[in-house]
Tab-separated table of C-alpha atoms (C1' of nucleotides) in Angstrom:
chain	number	residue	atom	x	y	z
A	1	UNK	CA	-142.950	-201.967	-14.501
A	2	UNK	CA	-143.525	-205.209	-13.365
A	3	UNK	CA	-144.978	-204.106	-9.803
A	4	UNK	CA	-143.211	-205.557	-7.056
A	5	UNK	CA	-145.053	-203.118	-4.234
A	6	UNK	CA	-143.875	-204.380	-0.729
A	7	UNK	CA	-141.114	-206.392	-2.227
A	8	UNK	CA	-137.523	-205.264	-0.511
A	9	UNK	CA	-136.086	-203.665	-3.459
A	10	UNK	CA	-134.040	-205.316	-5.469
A	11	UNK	CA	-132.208	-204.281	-8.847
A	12	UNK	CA	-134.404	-201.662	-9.473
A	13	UNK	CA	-134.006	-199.575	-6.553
A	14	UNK	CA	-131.718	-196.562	-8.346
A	15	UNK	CA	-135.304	-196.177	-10.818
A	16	UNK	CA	-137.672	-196.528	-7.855
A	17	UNK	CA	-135.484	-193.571	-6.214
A	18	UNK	CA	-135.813	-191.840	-9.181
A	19	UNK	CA	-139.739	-192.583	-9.099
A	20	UNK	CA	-139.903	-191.261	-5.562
A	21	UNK	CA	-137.933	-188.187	-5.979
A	22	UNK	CA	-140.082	-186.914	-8.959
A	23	UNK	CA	-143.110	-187.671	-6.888
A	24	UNK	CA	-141.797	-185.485	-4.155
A	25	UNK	CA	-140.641	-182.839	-7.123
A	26	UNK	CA	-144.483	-182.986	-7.997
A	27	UNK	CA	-145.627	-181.708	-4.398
A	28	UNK	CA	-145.714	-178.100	-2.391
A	29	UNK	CA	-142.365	-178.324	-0.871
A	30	UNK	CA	-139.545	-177.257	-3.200
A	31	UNK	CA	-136.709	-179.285	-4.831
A	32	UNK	CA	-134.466	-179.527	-2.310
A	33	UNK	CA	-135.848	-182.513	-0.550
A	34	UNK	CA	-132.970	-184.519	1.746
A	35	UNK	CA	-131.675	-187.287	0.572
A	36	UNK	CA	-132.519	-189.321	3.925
A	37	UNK	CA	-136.008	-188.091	3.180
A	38	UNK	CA	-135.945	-189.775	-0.262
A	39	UNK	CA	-134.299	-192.897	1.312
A	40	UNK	CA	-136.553	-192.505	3.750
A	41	UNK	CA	-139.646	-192.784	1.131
A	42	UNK	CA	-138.300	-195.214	-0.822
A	43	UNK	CA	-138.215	-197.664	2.073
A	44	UNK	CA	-134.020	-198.161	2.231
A	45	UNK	CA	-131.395	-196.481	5.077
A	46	UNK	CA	-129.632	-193.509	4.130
A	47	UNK	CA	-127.200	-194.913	2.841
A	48	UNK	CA	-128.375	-197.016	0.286
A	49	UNK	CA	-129.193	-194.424	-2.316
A	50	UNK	CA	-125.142	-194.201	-2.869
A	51	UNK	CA	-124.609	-197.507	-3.977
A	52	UNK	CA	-126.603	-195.854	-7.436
A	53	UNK	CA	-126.113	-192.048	-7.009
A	54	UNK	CA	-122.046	-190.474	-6.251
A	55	UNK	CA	-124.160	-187.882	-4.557
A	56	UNK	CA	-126.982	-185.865	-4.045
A	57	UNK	CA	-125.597	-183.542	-6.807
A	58	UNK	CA	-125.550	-186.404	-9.237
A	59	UNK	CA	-128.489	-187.259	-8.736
A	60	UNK	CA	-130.586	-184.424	-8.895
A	61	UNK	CA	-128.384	-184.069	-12.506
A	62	UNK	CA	-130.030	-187.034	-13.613
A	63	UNK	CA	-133.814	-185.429	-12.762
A	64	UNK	CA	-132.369	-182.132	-14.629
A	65	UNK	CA	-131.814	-184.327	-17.557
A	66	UNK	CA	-134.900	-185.800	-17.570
A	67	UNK	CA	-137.012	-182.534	-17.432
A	68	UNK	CA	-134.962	-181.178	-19.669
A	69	UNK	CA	-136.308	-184.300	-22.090
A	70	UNK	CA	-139.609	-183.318	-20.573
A	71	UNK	CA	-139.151	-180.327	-21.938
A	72	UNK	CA	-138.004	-180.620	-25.279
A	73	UNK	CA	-141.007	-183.141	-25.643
A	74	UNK	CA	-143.535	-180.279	-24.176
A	75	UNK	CA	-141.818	-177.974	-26.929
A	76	UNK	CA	-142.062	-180.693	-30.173
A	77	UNK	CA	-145.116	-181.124	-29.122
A	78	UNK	CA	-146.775	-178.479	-29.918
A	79	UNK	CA	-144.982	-178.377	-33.507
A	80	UNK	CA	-147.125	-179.853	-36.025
A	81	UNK	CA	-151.228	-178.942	-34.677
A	82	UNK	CA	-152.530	-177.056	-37.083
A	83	UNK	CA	-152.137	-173.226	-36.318
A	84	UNK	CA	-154.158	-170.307	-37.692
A	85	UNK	CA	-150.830	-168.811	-38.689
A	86	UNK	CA	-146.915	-169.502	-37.964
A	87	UNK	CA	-146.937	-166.658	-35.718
A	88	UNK	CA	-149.808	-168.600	-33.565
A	89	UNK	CA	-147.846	-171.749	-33.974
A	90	UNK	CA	-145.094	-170.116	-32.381
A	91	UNK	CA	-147.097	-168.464	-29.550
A	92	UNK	CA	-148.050	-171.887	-28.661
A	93	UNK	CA	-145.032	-173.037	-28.002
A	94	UNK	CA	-143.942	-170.406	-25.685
A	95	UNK	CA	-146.743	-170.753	-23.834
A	96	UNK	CA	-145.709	-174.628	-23.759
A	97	UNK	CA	-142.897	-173.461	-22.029
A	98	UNK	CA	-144.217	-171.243	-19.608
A	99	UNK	CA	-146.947	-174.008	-18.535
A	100	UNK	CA	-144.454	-176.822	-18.428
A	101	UNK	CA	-142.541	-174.309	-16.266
A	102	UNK	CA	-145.847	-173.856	-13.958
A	103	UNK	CA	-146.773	-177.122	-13.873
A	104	UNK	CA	-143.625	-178.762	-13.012
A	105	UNK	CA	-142.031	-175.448	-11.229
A	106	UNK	CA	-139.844	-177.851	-8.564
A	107	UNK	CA	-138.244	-179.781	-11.543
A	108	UNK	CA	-137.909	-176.453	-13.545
A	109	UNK	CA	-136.013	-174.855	-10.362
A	110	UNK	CA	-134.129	-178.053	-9.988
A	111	UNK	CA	-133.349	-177.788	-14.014
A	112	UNK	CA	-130.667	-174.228	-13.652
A	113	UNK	CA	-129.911	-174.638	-10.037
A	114	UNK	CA	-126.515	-174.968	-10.556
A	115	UNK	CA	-126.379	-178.024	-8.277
A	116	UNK	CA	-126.599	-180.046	-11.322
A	117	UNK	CA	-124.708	-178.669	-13.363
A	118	UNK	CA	-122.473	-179.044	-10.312
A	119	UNK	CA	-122.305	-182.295	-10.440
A	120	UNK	CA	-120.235	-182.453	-13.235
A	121	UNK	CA	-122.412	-184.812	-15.839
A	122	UNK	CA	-122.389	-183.237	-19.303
A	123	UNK	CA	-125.542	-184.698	-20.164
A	124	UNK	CA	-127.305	-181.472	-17.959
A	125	UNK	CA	-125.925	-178.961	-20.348
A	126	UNK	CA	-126.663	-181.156	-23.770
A	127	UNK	CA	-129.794	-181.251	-23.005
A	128	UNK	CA	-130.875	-178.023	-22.437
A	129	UNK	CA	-128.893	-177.010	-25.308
A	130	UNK	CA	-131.158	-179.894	-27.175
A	131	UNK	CA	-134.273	-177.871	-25.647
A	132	UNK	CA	-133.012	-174.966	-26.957
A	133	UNK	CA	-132.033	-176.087	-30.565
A	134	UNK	CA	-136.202	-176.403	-30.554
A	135	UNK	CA	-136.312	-173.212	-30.331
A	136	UNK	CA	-133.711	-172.045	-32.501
A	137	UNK	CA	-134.931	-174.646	-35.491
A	138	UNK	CA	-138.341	-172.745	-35.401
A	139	UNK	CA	-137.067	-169.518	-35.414
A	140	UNK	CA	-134.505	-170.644	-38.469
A	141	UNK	CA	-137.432	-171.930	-39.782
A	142	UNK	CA	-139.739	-168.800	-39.394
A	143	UNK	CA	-136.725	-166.729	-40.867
A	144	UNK	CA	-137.097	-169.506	-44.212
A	145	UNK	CA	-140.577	-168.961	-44.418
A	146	UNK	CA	-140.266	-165.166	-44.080
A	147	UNK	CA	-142.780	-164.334	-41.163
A	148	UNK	CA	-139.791	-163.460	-39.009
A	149	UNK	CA	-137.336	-160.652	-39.596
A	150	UNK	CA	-134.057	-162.129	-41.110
A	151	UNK	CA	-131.155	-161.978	-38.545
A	152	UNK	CA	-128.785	-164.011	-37.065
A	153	UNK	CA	-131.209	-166.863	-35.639
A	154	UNK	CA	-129.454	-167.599	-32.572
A	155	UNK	CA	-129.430	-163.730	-31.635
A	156	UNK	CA	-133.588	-164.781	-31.203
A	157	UNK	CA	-133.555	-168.057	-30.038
A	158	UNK	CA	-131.309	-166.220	-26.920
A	159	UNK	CA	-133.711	-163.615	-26.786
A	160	UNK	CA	-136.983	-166.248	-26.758
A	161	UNK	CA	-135.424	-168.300	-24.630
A	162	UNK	CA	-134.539	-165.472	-21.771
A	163	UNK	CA	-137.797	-164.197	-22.221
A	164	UNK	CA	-139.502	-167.717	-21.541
A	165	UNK	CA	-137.162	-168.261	-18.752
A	166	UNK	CA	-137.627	-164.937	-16.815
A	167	UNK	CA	-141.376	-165.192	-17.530
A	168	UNK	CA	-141.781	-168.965	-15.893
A	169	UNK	CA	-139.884	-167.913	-13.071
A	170	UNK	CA	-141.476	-164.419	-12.394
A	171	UNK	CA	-144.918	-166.338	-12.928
A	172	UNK	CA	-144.043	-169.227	-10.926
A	173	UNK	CA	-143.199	-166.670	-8.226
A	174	UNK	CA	-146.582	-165.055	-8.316
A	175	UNK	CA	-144.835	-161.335	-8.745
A	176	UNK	CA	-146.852	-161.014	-12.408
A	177	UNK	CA	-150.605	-161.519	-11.569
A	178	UNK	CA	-150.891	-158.085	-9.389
A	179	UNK	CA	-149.388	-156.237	-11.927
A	180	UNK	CA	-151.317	-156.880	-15.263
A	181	UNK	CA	-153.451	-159.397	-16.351
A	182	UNK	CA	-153.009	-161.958	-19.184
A	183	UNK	CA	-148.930	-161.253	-18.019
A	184	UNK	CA	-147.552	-164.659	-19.842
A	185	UNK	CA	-149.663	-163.774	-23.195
A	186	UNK	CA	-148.679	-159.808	-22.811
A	187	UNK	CA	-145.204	-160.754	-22.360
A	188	UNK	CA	-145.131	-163.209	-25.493
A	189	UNK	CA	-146.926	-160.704	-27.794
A	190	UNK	CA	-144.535	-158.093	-27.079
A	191	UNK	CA	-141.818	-160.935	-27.716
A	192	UNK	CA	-142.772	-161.522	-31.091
A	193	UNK	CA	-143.537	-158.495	-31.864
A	194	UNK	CA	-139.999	-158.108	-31.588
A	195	UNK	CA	-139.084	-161.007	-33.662
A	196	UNK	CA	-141.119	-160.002	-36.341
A	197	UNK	CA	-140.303	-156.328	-36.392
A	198	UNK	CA	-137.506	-155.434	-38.994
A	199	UNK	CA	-134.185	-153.744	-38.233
A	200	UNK	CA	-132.744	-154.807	-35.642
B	1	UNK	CA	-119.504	-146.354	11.450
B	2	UNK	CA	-116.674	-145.419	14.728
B	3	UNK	CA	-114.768	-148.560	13.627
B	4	UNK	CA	-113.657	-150.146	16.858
B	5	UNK	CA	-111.698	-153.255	14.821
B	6	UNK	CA	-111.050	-155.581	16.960
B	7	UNK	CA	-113.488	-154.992	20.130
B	8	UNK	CA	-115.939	-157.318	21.482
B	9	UNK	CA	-118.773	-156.782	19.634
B	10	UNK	CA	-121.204	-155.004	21.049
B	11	UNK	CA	-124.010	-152.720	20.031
B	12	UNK	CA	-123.511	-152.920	16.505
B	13	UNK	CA	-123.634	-156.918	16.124
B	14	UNK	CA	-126.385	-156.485	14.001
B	15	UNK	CA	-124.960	-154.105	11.146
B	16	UNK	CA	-121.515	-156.264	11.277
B	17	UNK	CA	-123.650	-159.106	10.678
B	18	UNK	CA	-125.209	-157.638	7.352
B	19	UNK	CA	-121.696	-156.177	6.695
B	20	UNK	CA	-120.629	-159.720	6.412
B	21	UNK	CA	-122.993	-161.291	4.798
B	22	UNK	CA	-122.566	-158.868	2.102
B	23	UNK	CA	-118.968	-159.855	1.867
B	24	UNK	CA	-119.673	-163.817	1.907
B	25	UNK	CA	-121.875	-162.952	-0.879
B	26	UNK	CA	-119.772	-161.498	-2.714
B	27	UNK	CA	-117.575	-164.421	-2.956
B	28	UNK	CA	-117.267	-166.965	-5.413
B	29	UNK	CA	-119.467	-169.499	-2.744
B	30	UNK	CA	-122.872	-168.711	-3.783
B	31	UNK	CA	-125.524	-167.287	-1.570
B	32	UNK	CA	-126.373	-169.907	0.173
B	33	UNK	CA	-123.939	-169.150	3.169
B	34	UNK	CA	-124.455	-171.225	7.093
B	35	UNK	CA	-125.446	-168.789	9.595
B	36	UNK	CA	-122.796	-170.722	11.381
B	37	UNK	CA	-119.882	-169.717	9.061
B	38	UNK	CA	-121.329	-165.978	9.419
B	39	UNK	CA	-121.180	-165.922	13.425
B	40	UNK	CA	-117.718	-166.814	12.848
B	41	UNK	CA	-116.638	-164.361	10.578
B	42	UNK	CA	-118.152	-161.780	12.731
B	43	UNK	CA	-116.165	-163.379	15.503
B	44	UNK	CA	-119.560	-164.737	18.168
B	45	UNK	CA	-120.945	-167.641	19.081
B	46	UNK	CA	-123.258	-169.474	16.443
B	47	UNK	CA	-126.406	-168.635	19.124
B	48	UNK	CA	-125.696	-164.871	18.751
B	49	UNK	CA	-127.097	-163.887	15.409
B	50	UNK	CA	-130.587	-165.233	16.687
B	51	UNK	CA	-130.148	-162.194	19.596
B	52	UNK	CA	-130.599	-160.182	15.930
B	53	UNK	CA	-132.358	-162.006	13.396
B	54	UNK	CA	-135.413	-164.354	13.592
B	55	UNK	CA	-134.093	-166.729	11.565
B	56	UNK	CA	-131.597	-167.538	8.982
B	57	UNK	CA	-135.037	-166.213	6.174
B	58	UNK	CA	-135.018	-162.875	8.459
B	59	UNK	CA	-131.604	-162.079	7.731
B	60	UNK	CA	-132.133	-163.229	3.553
B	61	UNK	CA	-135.259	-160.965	3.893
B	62	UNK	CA	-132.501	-157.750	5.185
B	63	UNK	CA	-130.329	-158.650	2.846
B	64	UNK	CA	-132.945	-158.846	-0.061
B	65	UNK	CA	-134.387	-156.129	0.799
B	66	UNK	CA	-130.904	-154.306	0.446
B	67	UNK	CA	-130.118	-155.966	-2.767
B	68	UNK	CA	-133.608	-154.653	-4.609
B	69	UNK	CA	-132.420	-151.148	-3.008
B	70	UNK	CA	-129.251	-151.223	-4.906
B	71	UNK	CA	-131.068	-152.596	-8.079
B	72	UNK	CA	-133.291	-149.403	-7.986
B	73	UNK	CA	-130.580	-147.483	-7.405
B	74	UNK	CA	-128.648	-148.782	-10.209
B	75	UNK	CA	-131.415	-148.450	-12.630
B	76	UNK	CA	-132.220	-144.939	-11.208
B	77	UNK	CA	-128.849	-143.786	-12.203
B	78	UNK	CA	-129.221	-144.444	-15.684
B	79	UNK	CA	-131.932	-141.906	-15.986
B	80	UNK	CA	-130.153	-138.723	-16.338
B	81	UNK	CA	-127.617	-138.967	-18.909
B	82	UNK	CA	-127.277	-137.722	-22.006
B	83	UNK	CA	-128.216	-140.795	-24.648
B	84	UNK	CA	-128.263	-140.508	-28.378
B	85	UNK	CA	-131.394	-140.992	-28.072
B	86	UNK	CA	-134.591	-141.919	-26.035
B	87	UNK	CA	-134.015	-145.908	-26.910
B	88	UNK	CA	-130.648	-145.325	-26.120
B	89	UNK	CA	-131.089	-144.237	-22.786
B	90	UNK	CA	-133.634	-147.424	-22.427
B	91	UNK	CA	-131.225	-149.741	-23.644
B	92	UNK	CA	-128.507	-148.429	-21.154
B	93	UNK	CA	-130.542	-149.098	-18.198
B	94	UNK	CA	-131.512	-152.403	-19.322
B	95	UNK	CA	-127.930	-153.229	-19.490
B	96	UNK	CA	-127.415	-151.623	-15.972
B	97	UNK	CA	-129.737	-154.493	-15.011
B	98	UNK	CA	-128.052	-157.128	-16.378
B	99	UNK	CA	-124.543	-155.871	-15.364
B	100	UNK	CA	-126.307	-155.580	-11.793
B	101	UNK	CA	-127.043	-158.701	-11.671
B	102	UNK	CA	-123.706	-160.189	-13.615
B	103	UNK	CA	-121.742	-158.151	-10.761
B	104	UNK	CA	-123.892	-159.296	-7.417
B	105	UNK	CA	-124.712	-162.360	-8.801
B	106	UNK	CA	-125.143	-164.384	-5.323
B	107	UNK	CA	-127.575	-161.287	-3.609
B	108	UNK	CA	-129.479	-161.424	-7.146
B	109	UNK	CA	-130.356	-164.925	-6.628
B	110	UNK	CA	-130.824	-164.575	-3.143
B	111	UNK	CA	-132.946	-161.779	-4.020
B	112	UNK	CA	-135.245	-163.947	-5.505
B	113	UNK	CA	-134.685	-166.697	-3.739
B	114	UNK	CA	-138.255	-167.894	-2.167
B	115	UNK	CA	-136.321	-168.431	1.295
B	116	UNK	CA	-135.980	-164.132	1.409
B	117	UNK	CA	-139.830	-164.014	0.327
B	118	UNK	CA	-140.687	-167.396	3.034
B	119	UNK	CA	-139.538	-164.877	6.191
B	120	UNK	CA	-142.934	-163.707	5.664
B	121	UNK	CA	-141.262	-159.901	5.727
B	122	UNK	CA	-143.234	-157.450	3.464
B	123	UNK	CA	-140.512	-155.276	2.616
B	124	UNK	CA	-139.047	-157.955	0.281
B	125	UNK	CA	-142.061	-157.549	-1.977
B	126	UNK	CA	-142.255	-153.779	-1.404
B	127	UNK	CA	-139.133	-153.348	-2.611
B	128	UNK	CA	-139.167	-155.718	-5.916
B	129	UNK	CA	-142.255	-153.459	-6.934
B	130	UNK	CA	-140.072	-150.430	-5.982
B	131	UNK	CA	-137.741	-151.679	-8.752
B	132	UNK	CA	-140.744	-152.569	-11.656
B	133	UNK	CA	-141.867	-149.221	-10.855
B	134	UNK	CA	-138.445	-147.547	-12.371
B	135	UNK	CA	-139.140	-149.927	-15.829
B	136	UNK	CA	-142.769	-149.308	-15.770
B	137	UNK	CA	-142.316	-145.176	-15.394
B	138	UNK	CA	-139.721	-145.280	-17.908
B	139	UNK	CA	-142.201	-146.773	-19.992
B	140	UNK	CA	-145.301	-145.295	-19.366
B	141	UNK	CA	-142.855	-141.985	-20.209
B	142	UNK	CA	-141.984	-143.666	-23.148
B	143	UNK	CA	-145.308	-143.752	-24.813
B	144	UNK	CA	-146.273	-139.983	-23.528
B	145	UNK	CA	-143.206	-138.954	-25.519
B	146	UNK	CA	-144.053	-141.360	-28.462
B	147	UNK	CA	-141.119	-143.308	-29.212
B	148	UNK	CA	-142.486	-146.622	-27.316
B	149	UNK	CA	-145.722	-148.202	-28.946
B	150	UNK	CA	-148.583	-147.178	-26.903
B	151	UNK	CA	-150.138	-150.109	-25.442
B	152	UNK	CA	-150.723	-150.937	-21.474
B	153	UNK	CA	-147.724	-150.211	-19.293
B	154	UNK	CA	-147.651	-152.659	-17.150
B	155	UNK	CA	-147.723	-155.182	-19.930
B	156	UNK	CA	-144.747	-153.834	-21.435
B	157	UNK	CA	-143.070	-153.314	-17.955
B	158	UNK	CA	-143.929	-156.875	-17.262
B	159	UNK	CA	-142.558	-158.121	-20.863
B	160	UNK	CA	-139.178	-155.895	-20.284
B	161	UNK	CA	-138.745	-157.436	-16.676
B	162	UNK	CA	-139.131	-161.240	-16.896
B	163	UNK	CA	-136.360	-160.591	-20.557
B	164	UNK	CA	-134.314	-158.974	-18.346
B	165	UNK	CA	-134.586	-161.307	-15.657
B	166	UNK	CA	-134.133	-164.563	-17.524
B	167	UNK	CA	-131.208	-162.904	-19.557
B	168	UNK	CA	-129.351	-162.279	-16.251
B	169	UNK	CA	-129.935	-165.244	-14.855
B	170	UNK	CA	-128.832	-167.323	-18.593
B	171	UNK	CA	-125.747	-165.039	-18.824
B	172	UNK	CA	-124.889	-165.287	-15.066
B	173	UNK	CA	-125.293	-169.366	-15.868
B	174	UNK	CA	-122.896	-169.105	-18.503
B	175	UNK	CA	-125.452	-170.455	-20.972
B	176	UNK	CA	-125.429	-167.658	-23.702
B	177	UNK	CA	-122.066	-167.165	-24.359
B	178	UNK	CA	-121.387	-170.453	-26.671
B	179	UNK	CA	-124.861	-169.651	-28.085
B	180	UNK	CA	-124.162	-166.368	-30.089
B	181	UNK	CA	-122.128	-163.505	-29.949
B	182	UNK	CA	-123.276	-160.201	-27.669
B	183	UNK	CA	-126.169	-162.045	-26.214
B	184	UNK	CA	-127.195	-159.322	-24.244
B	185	UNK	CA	-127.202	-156.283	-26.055
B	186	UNK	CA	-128.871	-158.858	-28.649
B	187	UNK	CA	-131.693	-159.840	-26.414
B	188	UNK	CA	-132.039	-155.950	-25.154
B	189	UNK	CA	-132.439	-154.978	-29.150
B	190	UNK	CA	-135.329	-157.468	-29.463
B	191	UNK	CA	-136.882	-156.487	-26.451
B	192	UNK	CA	-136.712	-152.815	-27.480
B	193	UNK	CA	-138.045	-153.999	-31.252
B	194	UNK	CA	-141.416	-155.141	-29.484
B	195	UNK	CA	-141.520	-152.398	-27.251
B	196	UNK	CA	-141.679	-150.093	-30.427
B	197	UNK	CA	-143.210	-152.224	-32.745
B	198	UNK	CA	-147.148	-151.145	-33.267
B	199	UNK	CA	-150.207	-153.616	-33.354
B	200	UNK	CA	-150.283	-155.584	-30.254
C	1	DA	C1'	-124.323	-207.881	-5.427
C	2	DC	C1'	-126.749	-205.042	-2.608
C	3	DC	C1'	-128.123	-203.016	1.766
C	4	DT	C1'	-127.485	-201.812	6.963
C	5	DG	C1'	-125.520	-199.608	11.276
C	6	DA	C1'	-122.690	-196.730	13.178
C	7	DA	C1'	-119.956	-192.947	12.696
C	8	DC	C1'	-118.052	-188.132	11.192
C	9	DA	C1'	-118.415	-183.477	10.458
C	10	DC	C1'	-121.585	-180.537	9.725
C	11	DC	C1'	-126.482	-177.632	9.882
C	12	DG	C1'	-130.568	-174.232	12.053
C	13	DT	C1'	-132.493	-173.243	16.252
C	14	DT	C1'	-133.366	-172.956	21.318
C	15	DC	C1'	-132.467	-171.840	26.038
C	16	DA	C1'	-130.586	-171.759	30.543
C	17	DA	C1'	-126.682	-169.631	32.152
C	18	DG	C1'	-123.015	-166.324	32.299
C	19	DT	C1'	-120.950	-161.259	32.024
D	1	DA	C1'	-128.579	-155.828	27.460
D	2	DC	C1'	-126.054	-158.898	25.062
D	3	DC	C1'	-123.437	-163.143	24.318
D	4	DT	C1'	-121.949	-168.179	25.468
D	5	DG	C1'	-122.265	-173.373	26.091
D	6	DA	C1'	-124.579	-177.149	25.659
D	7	DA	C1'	-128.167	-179.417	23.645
D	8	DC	C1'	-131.782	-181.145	20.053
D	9	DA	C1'	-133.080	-182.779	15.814
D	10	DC	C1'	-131.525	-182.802	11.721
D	11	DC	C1'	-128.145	-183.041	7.174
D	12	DG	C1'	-124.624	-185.407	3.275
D	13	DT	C1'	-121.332	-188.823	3.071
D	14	DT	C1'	-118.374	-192.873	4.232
D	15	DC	C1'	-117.292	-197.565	5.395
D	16	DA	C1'	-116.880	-201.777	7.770
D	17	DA	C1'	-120.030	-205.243	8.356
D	18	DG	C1'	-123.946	-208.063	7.394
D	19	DT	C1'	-127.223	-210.960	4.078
DNA sequence: ACCTGAACACCGTTCAAGT
DNA sequence: ACCTGAACACCGTTCAAGT
């Protein structure tokens, strides 16, 4: 924070690699930038980025733990604006997702690409379990208040949460816009038209 | 086709090659095989393959293009049997998706990979929209025979695809299991519920 | 305490040369 | 017509050595 551009790195270089590789996360080429490339950036040999990171896997789990607080944050968010109605509320927050999703798509790949989780570090999986308990609570919620159908809660935080998933992804891909327009709002309607609709 | 087990190689490089790949794939290593380790499972040099394939994206491109095949095929099968009922039949080839996709998990992700769709080959794309097309007739027969909500197609085709999508992918991660019991037939019964349900 | 230089065992890809 | 050998420009990772 305290700006020490064109100094030769000091203490802080494990955050300024973290700096770097979220700056390369936010441009065209995919997450799976080298490591040399982020040493490269970051103004240190190859090698130095292991004095702070095990190895590559590690650290791209500590940038899937971060988006996943990204995430959650994008999600809680969106919680207390004042909504026409619950079910609107709700419909913002998926579509939260799905931007968050298209606006950080290298992170989101990065997120459930299995090299993290790879890595070993618990903290990957707690945290998207903590983005998901968002989900769940409003749902739980939504059941309370009665403008969802009353069923197991979990059975349609699993089924929000896939939907929202395959959605970003297809989106992100560009496979939705050729085949209908307004896809992501389609896709969510017909979502919660299934969470409201009774019998399961 | 001839088997000649233990020959040279010679005409036929090409369709060992695939043959091959199919097998790596289908091993616990993920899809992201070397082109290296598949020359020498197919018992040539590492420069040979190139005498076949472009590029290491060509060969992703075959093998995608394969992989959507099979998914067509899988969901094609479904068709003809006798369900209870018209949502049964729906809900068993939504599950033949998932299962797909839980059984080939490595071609499903290399299906959608980006690095199959970067070869620049058509046929990748082609093919995914061969595979909408099965959910999207099944649909659009759905609403002719009334027991789907009549509403645009595509949009539900588009809604059923990305849930089906992101539920193979979470279930293939591992993710849904600790999250609630029968997450897939679960997720499938919402889907289905907004399918039906009337008012957009 | 933190980084560098050189090294190891790999990649994808190319291309002259072999059969 | 099809494959090999050697090469190029890379990787992730390690480790003795420098400051």
């Amino acid at each position: 924070m305290k700006s020490s551009e064109k100094s030769y790195h000091h203490g802080d270089l494990r955050r300024s690699l973290l700096k770097v590789a979220f700056e390369m996360l936010g441009e065209e080429a995919g997450w799976q930038f080298t490591m040399r490339e982020l040493a490269r950036r970051a103004g240190v040999t190859h090698a130095a980025p292991y004095k702070h990171f095990e190895s590559k896997a590690d650290l791209l789990a500590e940038l899937a733990v971060e988006g996943f607080v990204r995430l959650t944050a994008a999600l809680v968010a969106t919680q207390h604006d004042g909504h026409a109605s619950p079910r609107e509320g709700f419909v913002t927050m998926c579509k939260a997702y799905v931007a968050f999703g298209g606006n950080n798509i290298n992170l989101y790949r990065l997120m459930w690409s299995g090299d993290a989780r790879a890595s070993g570090n618990p903290r990957v999986l707690a945290h998207a379990n903590a983005a998901f308990a968002v989900l769940l609570d409003r749902i739980t919620r939504g059941q309370h208040s009665g403008w969802l159908a009353s069923r197991n809660p979990a059975g349609q935080a699993v089924a929000c949460w896939t939907q929202l998933h395959g959605l970003t992804l297809l989106s992100a891909d560009g496979l939705l816009e050729s085949l209908t327009a307004n896809a992501i709002d389609v896709a969510i309607a017909e979502l919660l038209d299934g969470l409201q609709a009774p019998r399961s």
